[in-house]
């Protein structure tokens, strides 16, 4: 079996369902399904649960999600 891409890992992991729900229909999902190598640093659902209501309110805006994640996307693998 070929290795999973980043989007498939997010989609199938129970730890990243908050992120999956926000990016599943965005251009970032298409990027993460593509060929890398790249690294995405993402918080787990439990980390999102610890954010303040004000921050969570801001993250309801799709453009804020994309902005946040684009700052956590690294071209190339981390070693």
mmCIF file with all atom_site columns, C-alpha atoms in Angstrom:
data_model
loop_
_atom_site.group_PDB
_atom_site.id
_atom_site.type_symbol
_atom_site.label_atom_id
_atom_site.label_alt_id
_atom_site.label_comp_id
_atom_site.label_asym_id
_atom_site.label_entity_id
_atom_site.label_seq_id
_atom_site.pdbx_PDB_ins_code
_atom_site.Cartn_x
_atom_site.Cartn_y
_atom_site.Cartn_z
_atom_site.occupancy
_atom_site.B_iso_or_equiv
_atom_site.pdbx_formal_charge
_atom_site.auth_seq_id
_atom_site.auth_comp_id
_atom_site.auth_asym_id
_atom_site.auth_atom_id
_atom_site.pdbx_PDB_model_num
ATOM 1  C CA . UNK A 1 1  ? 0.000   0.000  0.000  1.00 0.00 ? 1  UNK A CA 1
ATOM 2  C CA . UNK A 1 2  ? 1.240   3.510  -0.759 1.00 0.00 ? 2  UNK A CA 1
ATOM 3  C CA . UNK A 1 3  ? 1.824   5.766  2.261  1.00 0.00 ? 3  UNK A CA 1
ATOM 4  C CA . UNK A 1 4  ? -1.006  8.070  3.288  1.00 0.00 ? 4  UNK A CA 1
ATOM 5  C CA . UNK A 1 5  ? -0.815  11.727 2.315  1.00 0.00 ? 5  UNK A CA 1
ATOM 6  C CA . UNK A 1 6  ? -1.254  14.427 4.957  1.00 0.00 ? 6  UNK A CA 1
ATOM 7  C CA . UNK A 1 7  ? -4.941  14.947 4.165  1.00 0.00 ? 7  UNK A CA 1
ATOM 8  C CA . UNK A 1 8  ? -5.655  11.211 4.485  1.00 0.00 ? 8  UNK A CA 1
ATOM 9  C CA . UNK A 1 9  ? -3.920  11.142 7.871  1.00 0.00 ? 9  UNK A CA 1
ATOM 10 C CA . UNK A 1 10 ? -6.023  14.078 9.093  1.00 0.00 ? 10 UNK A CA 1
ATOM 11 C CA . UNK A 1 11 ? -9.204  12.532 7.670  1.00 0.00 ? 11 UNK A CA 1
ATOM 12 C CA . UNK A 1 12 ? -8.704  9.124  9.278  1.00 0.00 ? 12 UNK A CA 1
ATOM 13 C CA . UNK A 1 13 ? -7.351  10.213 12.669 1.00 0.00 ? 13 UNK A CA 1
ATOM 14 C CA . UNK A 1 14 ? -9.750  10.751 15.547 1.00 0.00 ? 14 UNK A CA 1
ATOM 15 C CA . UNK A 1 15 ? -7.344  13.388 16.925 1.00 0.00 ? 15 UNK A CA 1
ATOM 16 C CA . UNK A 1 16 ? -7.764  15.870 14.069 1.00 0.00 ? 16 UNK A CA 1
ATOM 17 C CA . UNK A 1 17 ? -11.507 15.985 13.351 1.00 0.00 ? 17 UNK A CA 1
ATOM 18 C CA . UNK A 1 18 ? -11.772 19.717 14.163 1.00 0.00 ? 18 UNK A CA 1
ATOM 19 C CA . UNK A 1 19 ? -9.163  20.445 11.522 1.00 0.00 ? 19 UNK A CA 1
ATOM 20 C CA . UNK A 1 20 ? -10.682 18.003 9.035  1.00 0.00 ? 20 UNK A CA 1
ATOM 21 C CA . UNK A 1 21 ? -14.122 19.614 9.333  1.00 0.00 ? 21 UNK A CA 1
ATOM 22 C CA . UNK A 1 22 ? -12.640 23.036 8.591  1.00 0.00 ? 22 UNK A CA 1
ATOM 23 C CA . UNK A 1 23 ? -10.426 22.177 5.623  1.00 0.00 ? 23 UNK A CA 1
ATOM 24 C CA . UNK A 1 24 ? -12.184 19.297 3.866  1.00 0.00 ? 24 UNK A CA 1
ATOM 25 C CA . UNK A 1 25 ? -13.700 21.533 1.179  1.00 0.00 ? 25 UNK A CA 1
ATOM 26 C CA . UNK A 1 26 ? -10.869 24.031 0.755  1.00 0.00 ? 26 UNK A CA 1
ATOM 27 C CA . UNK A 1 27 ? -7.970  24.457 -1.616 1.00 0.00 ? 27 UNK A CA 1
ATOM 28 C CA . UNK A 1 28 ? -5.679  23.469 1.240  1.00 0.00 ? 28 UNK A CA 1
ATOM 29 C CA . UNK A 1 29 ? -7.205  19.977 1.232  1.00 0.00 ? 29 UNK A CA 1
ATOM 30 C CA . UNK A 1 30 ? -6.235  19.641 -2.412 1.00 0.00 ? 30 UNK A CA 1
ATOM 31 C CA . UNK A 1 31 ? -2.702  20.776 -1.612 1.00 0.00 ? 31 UNK A CA 1
ATOM 32 C CA . UNK A 1 32 ? -2.392  18.292 1.246  1.00 0.00 ? 32 UNK A CA 1
ATOM 33 C CA . UNK A 1 33 ? -3.587  15.461 -1.027 1.00 0.00 ? 33 UNK A CA 1
ATOM 34 C CA . UNK A 1 34 ? -0.815  16.283 -3.478 1.00 0.00 ? 34 UNK A CA 1
ATOM 35 C CA . UNK A 1 35 ? 2.764   15.248 -3.710 1.00 0.00 ? 35 UNK A CA 1
ATOM 36 C CA . UNK A 1 36 ? 5.086   16.670 -1.130 1.00 0.00 ? 36 UNK A CA 1
ATOM 37 C CA . UNK A 1 37 ? 7.271   16.602 0.521  1.00 0.00 ? 37 UNK A CA 1
ATOM 38 C CA . UNK A 1 38 ? 5.864   19.045 3.022  1.00 0.00 ? 38 UNK A CA 1
ATOM 39 C CA . UNK A 1 39 ? 5.077   19.115 6.722  1.00 0.00 ? 39 UNK A CA 1
ATOM 40 C CA . UNK A 1 40 ? 1.955   20.497 8.383  1.00 0.00 ? 40 UNK A CA 1
ATOM 41 C CA . UNK A 1 41 ? 2.160   21.373 12.061 1.00 0.00 ? 41 UNK A CA 1
ATOM 42 C CA . UNK A 1 42 ? -1.352  21.096 13.455 1.00 0.00 ? 42 UNK A CA 1
ATOM 43 C CA . UNK A 1 43 ? -2.888  21.067 16.906 1.00 0.00 ? 43 UNK A CA 1
ATOM 44 C CA . UNK A 1 44 ? -5.023  18.155 17.993 1.00 0.00 ? 44 UNK A CA 1
ATOM 45 C CA . UNK A 1 45 ? -8.710  18.398 18.886 1.00 0.00 ? 45 UNK A CA 1
ATOM 46 C CA . UNK A 1 46 ? -7.801  18.555 22.580 1.00 0.00 ? 46 UNK A CA 1
ATOM 47 C CA . UNK A 1 47 ? -5.561  21.574 21.914 1.00 0.00 ? 47 UNK A CA 1
ATOM 48 C CA . UNK A 1 48 ? -8.359  23.343 20.044 1.00 0.00 ? 48 UNK A CA 1
ATOM 49 C CA . UNK A 1 49 ? -10.665 22.637 22.998 1.00 0.00 ? 49 UNK A CA 1
ATOM 50 C CA . UNK A 1 50 ? -8.341  24.675 25.238 1.00 0.00 ? 50 UNK A CA 1
ATOM 51 C CA . UNK A 1 51 ? -8.600  27.848 23.136 1.00 0.00 ? 51 UNK A CA 1
ATOM 52 C CA . UNK A 1 52 ? -10.527 30.815 24.474 1.00 0.00 ? 52 UNK A CA 1
ATOM 53 C CA . UNK A 1 53 ? -14.028 31.529 23.154 1.00 0.00 ? 53 UNK A CA 1
ATOM 54 C CA . UNK A 1 54 ? -12.702 34.679 21.456 1.00 0.00 ? 54 UNK A CA 1
ATOM 55 C CA . UNK A 1 55 ? -10.068 32.754 19.517 1.00 0.00 ? 55 UNK A CA 1
ATOM 56 C CA . UNK A 1 56 ? -12.555 30.029 18.589 1.00 0.00 ? 56 UNK A CA 1
ATOM 57 C CA . UNK A 1 57 ? -14.930 32.725 17.377 1.00 0.00 ? 57 UNK A CA 1
ATOM 58 C CA . UNK A 1 58 ? -12.246 34.100 15.073 1.00 0.00 ? 58 UNK A CA 1
ATOM 59 C CA . UNK A 1 59 ? -11.519 30.611 13.763 1.00 0.00 ? 59 UNK A CA 1
ATOM 60 C CA . UNK A 1 60 ? -15.121 30.250 12.597 1.00 0.00 ? 60 UNK A CA 1
ATOM 61 C CA . UNK A 1 61 ? -14.082 32.422 9.655  1.00 0.00 ? 61 UNK A CA 1
ATOM 62 C CA . UNK A 1 62 ? -12.733 30.193 6.850  1.00 0.00 ? 62 UNK A CA 1
ATOM 63 C CA . UNK A 1 63 ? -10.119 32.744 5.820  1.00 0.00 ? 63 UNK A CA 1
ATOM 64 C CA . UNK A 1 64 ? -8.691  32.730 9.370  1.00 0.00 ? 64 UNK A CA 1
ATOM 65 C CA . UNK A 1 65 ? -8.318  28.928 9.254  1.00 0.00 ? 65 UNK A CA 1
ATOM 66 C CA . UNK A 1 66 ? -6.489  29.083 5.967  1.00 0.00 ? 66 UNK A CA 1
ATOM 67 C CA . UNK A 1 67 ? -4.272  31.902 7.232  1.00 0.00 ? 67 UNK A CA 1
ATOM 68 C CA . UNK A 1 68 ? -3.425  29.946 10.364 1.00 0.00 ? 68 UNK A CA 1
ATOM 69 C CA . UNK A 1 69 ? -2.640  26.737 8.517  1.00 0.00 ? 69 UNK A CA 1
ATOM 70 C CA . UNK A 1 70 ? -0.592  28.405 5.804  1.00 0.00 ? 70 UNK A CA 1
ATOM 71 C CA . UNK A 1 71 ? 1.730   29.620 8.545  1.00 0.00 ? 71 UNK A CA 1
ATOM 72 C CA . UNK A 1 72 ? 2.081   26.016 9.731  1.00 0.00 ? 72 UNK A CA 1
ATOM 73 C CA . UNK A 1 73 ? 2.798   24.459 6.335  1.00 0.00 ? 73 UNK A CA 1
ATOM 74 C CA . UNK A 1 74 ? 6.488   23.815 5.727  1.00 0.00 ? 74 UNK A CA 1
ATOM 75 C CA . UNK A 1 75 ? 7.918   23.002 2.328  1.00 0.00 ? 75 UNK A CA 1
ATOM 76 C CA . UNK A 1 76 ? 9.854   19.771 2.749  1.00 0.00 ? 76 UNK A CA 1
ATOM 77 C CA . UNK A 1 77 ? 10.098  17.119 5.428  1.00 0.00 ? 77 UNK A CA 1
ATOM 78 C CA . UNK A 1 78 ? 11.223  17.749 8.994  1.00 0.00 ? 78 UNK A CA 1
ATOM 79 C CA . UNK A 1 79 ? 14.016  15.567 10.231 1.00 0.00 ? 79 UNK A CA 1
#
